[in-house]
C-alpha cells in the first residue's frame, strides 16, 4: 500500500519545484544572474547587511570595518563574455532593467545563461567603443 508521501508526490507531479517529486531548481539547464555591486551603507551600523566575505584577499581600497551591503548596478553598460558561445553580449542598464543590445532590445530584470557556461562580466558607465571591444 503506497504511503501518503508517495500519493502526494504522484498527485503533485514533477513540474513544480515545491512538489515532493519536483525537479530541484539547482538541476535546471539555465541560471538567472542579477549583477550587483558593493556599497557602503552607514545606516547599517558596524556590520552591513551583506558584509565582505571572510578571508578574502582584499585590496587596501576596502575598509573591512565599514558596513558594506549589495546594491543594484547604476545606469551604464554591462558586458558579458560567454566562453561557451565565444561571444560578447552587451546590455544597457537603465533603472535596474537590462536591455540586450545583441537580441534586438529584449529587456529583463536578470540575465539568463546556461548553468554549465563560464562567464566574465564587466561594467562601465560609458559604452565601449568598437575598437575597445575588438
Tab-separated table of C-alpha atoms in Angstrom:
chain	number	residue	atom	x	y	z
A	1	UNK	CA	0.000	0.000	0.000
A	2	UNK	CA	1.527	3.361	-1.043
A	3	UNK	CA	2.339	5.913	1.656
A	4	UNK	CA	0.849	9.409	1.950
A	5	UNK	CA	4.149	10.898	0.758
A	6	UNK	CA	4.062	8.662	-2.315
A	7	UNK	CA	0.475	9.675	-3.093
A	8	UNK	CA	1.290	13.382	-2.607
A	9	UNK	CA	4.254	13.119	-4.953
A	10	UNK	CA	2.225	11.280	-7.567
A	11	UNK	CA	-0.615	13.834	-7.466
A	12	UNK	CA	1.609	16.941	-7.483
A	13	UNK	CA	3.647	15.847	-10.496
A	14	UNK	CA	7.233	16.748	-11.340
A	15	UNK	CA	6.895	20.220	-12.880
A	16	UNK	CA	6.773	22.279	-9.673
A	17	UNK	CA	9.977	22.550	-7.581
A	18	UNK	CA	7.785	22.660	-4.444
A	19	UNK	CA	6.360	19.228	-5.246
A	20	UNK	CA	7.961	16.291	-3.356
A	21	UNK	CA	8.753	14.744	-6.751
A	22	UNK	CA	9.605	18.058	-8.401
A	23	UNK	CA	12.866	18.792	-10.130
A	24	UNK	CA	15.432	20.509	-7.931
A	25	UNK	CA	15.861	24.127	-9.142
A	26	UNK	CA	19.637	23.640	-8.961
A	27	UNK	CA	19.403	20.952	-11.653
A	28	UNK	CA	17.997	23.269	-14.314
A	29	UNK	CA	19.902	23.945	-17.515
A	30	UNK	CA	19.855	27.732	-17.045
A	31	UNK	CA	20.706	30.067	-14.213
A	32	UNK	CA	19.461	33.603	-13.605
A	33	UNK	CA	22.120	36.179	-12.734
A	34	UNK	CA	21.439	39.518	-11.059
A	35	UNK	CA	24.656	41.561	-11.200
A	36	UNK	CA	25.121	43.773	-8.130
A	37	UNK	CA	27.790	45.994	-6.618
A	38	UNK	CA	29.102	46.541	-3.107
A	39	UNK	CA	28.284	49.875	-1.461
A	40	UNK	CA	28.819	51.419	1.964
A	41	UNK	CA	25.633	51.834	3.986
A	42	UNK	CA	26.266	53.916	7.116
A	43	UNK	CA	22.717	53.272	8.362
A	44	UNK	CA	23.519	49.580	8.852
A	45	UNK	CA	25.741	50.093	11.927
A	46	UNK	CA	29.115	48.371	12.120
A	47	UNK	CA	28.135	45.265	10.144
A	48	UNK	CA	26.380	45.638	6.819
A	49	UNK	CA	23.504	43.555	5.535
A	50	UNK	CA	25.839	41.805	3.074
A	51	UNK	CA	29.352	42.245	4.520
A	52	UNK	CA	32.502	41.439	2.564
A	53	UNK	CA	33.288	37.699	2.608
A	54	UNK	CA	35.646	36.466	5.323
A	55	UNK	CA	39.220	35.591	4.404
A	56	UNK	CA	39.258	37.477	1.115
A	57	UNK	CA	42.457	38.940	-0.239
A	58	UNK	CA	41.015	42.477	-0.372
A	59	UNK	CA	42.950	45.401	-1.749
A	60	UNK	CA	43.591	48.438	0.512
A	61	UNK	CA	40.697	50.342	-1.116
A	62	UNK	CA	38.287	48.278	1.034
A	63	UNK	CA	37.899	49.109	4.715
A	64	UNK	CA	36.782	45.852	6.313
A	65	UNK	CA	35.270	47.719	9.292
A	66	UNK	CA	32.734	49.672	7.219
A	67	UNK	CA	29.158	48.376	6.749
A	68	UNK	CA	29.077	47.038	3.184
A	69	UNK	CA	25.846	45.991	1.505
A	70	UNK	CA	24.703	44.993	-2.001
A	71	UNK	CA	23.123	47.493	-4.391
A	72	UNK	CA	21.744	47.285	-7.920
A	73	UNK	CA	24.076	48.414	-10.671
A	74	UNK	CA	23.939	52.056	-11.644
A	75	UNK	CA	22.806	53.066	-15.120
A	76	UNK	CA	25.507	52.164	-17.615
A	77	UNK	CA	26.683	49.199	-19.662
A	78	UNK	CA	27.285	45.577	-18.742
A	79	UNK	CA	29.398	43.311	-20.919
A	80	UNK	CA	29.205	39.532	-20.565
A	81	UNK	CA	31.624	37.249	-22.388
A	82	UNK	CA	30.310	33.698	-22.764
A	83	UNK	CA	33.103	31.139	-23.061
A	84	UNK	CA	30.647	28.516	-24.322
A	85	UNK	CA	29.234	30.735	-27.090
A	86	UNK	CA	32.522	32.623	-27.643
A	87	UNK	CA	30.609	35.900	-27.897
A	88	UNK	CA	30.462	39.211	-26.036
A	89	UNK	CA	26.928	40.232	-25.043
A	90	UNK	CA	26.171	43.898	-24.400
A	91	UNK	CA	23.447	45.127	-22.045
A	92	UNK	CA	22.369	48.696	-21.409
A	93	UNK	CA	21.281	49.226	-17.797
A	94	UNK	CA	18.565	51.784	-17.092
A	95	UNK	CA	16.621	51.823	-13.818
A	96	UNK	CA	17.784	48.278	-12.957
A	97	UNK	CA	16.479	46.893	-16.279
A	98	UNK	CA	18.932	45.131	-18.609
A	99	UNK	CA	18.274	45.774	-22.307
A	100	UNK	CA	20.129	43.304	-24.515
A	101	UNK	CA	21.782	45.059	-27.434
A	102	UNK	CA	22.506	41.721	-29.151
A	103	UNK	CA	18.912	40.387	-29.177
A	104	UNK	CA	17.037	43.250	-30.742
A	105	UNK	CA	16.500	45.094	-27.482
A	106	UNK	CA	14.870	42.470	-25.259
A	107	UNK	CA	14.523	43.644	-21.643
A	108	UNK	CA	14.915	41.648	-18.447
A	109	UNK	CA	15.414	42.118	-14.718
A	110	UNK	CA	18.081	39.399	-14.694
A	111	UNK	CA	20.421	37.698	-17.162
A	112	UNK	CA	19.876	34.050	-18.096
A	113	UNK	CA	22.743	31.813	-19.188
A	114	UNK	CA	23.428	28.086	-19.361
A	115	UNK	CA	24.462	26.736	-15.964
A	116	UNK	CA	27.490	24.978	-17.481
A	117	UNK	CA	28.863	28.161	-19.120
A	118	UNK	CA	31.819	30.219	-17.870
A	119	UNK	CA	31.137	33.965	-17.904
A	120	UNK	CA	33.220	37.109	-17.499
A	121	UNK	CA	31.359	40.309	-16.586
A	122	UNK	CA	32.492	43.912	-16.915
A	123	UNK	CA	30.621	47.106	-16.019
A	124	UNK	CA	31.182	50.581	-17.475
A	125	UNK	CA	29.474	53.961	-17.042
A	126	UNK	CA	30.114	54.636	-20.742
A	127	UNK	CA	29.528	52.399	-23.742
A	128	UNK	CA	32.677	50.739	-25.024
A	129	UNK	CA	33.932	51.799	-28.441
A	130	UNK	CA	34.107	49.200	-31.242
A	131	UNK	CA	37.894	49.444	-31.046
A	132	UNK	CA	37.873	48.506	-27.365
A	133	UNK	CA	35.515	45.588	-27.989
A	134	UNK	CA	37.884	44.114	-30.586
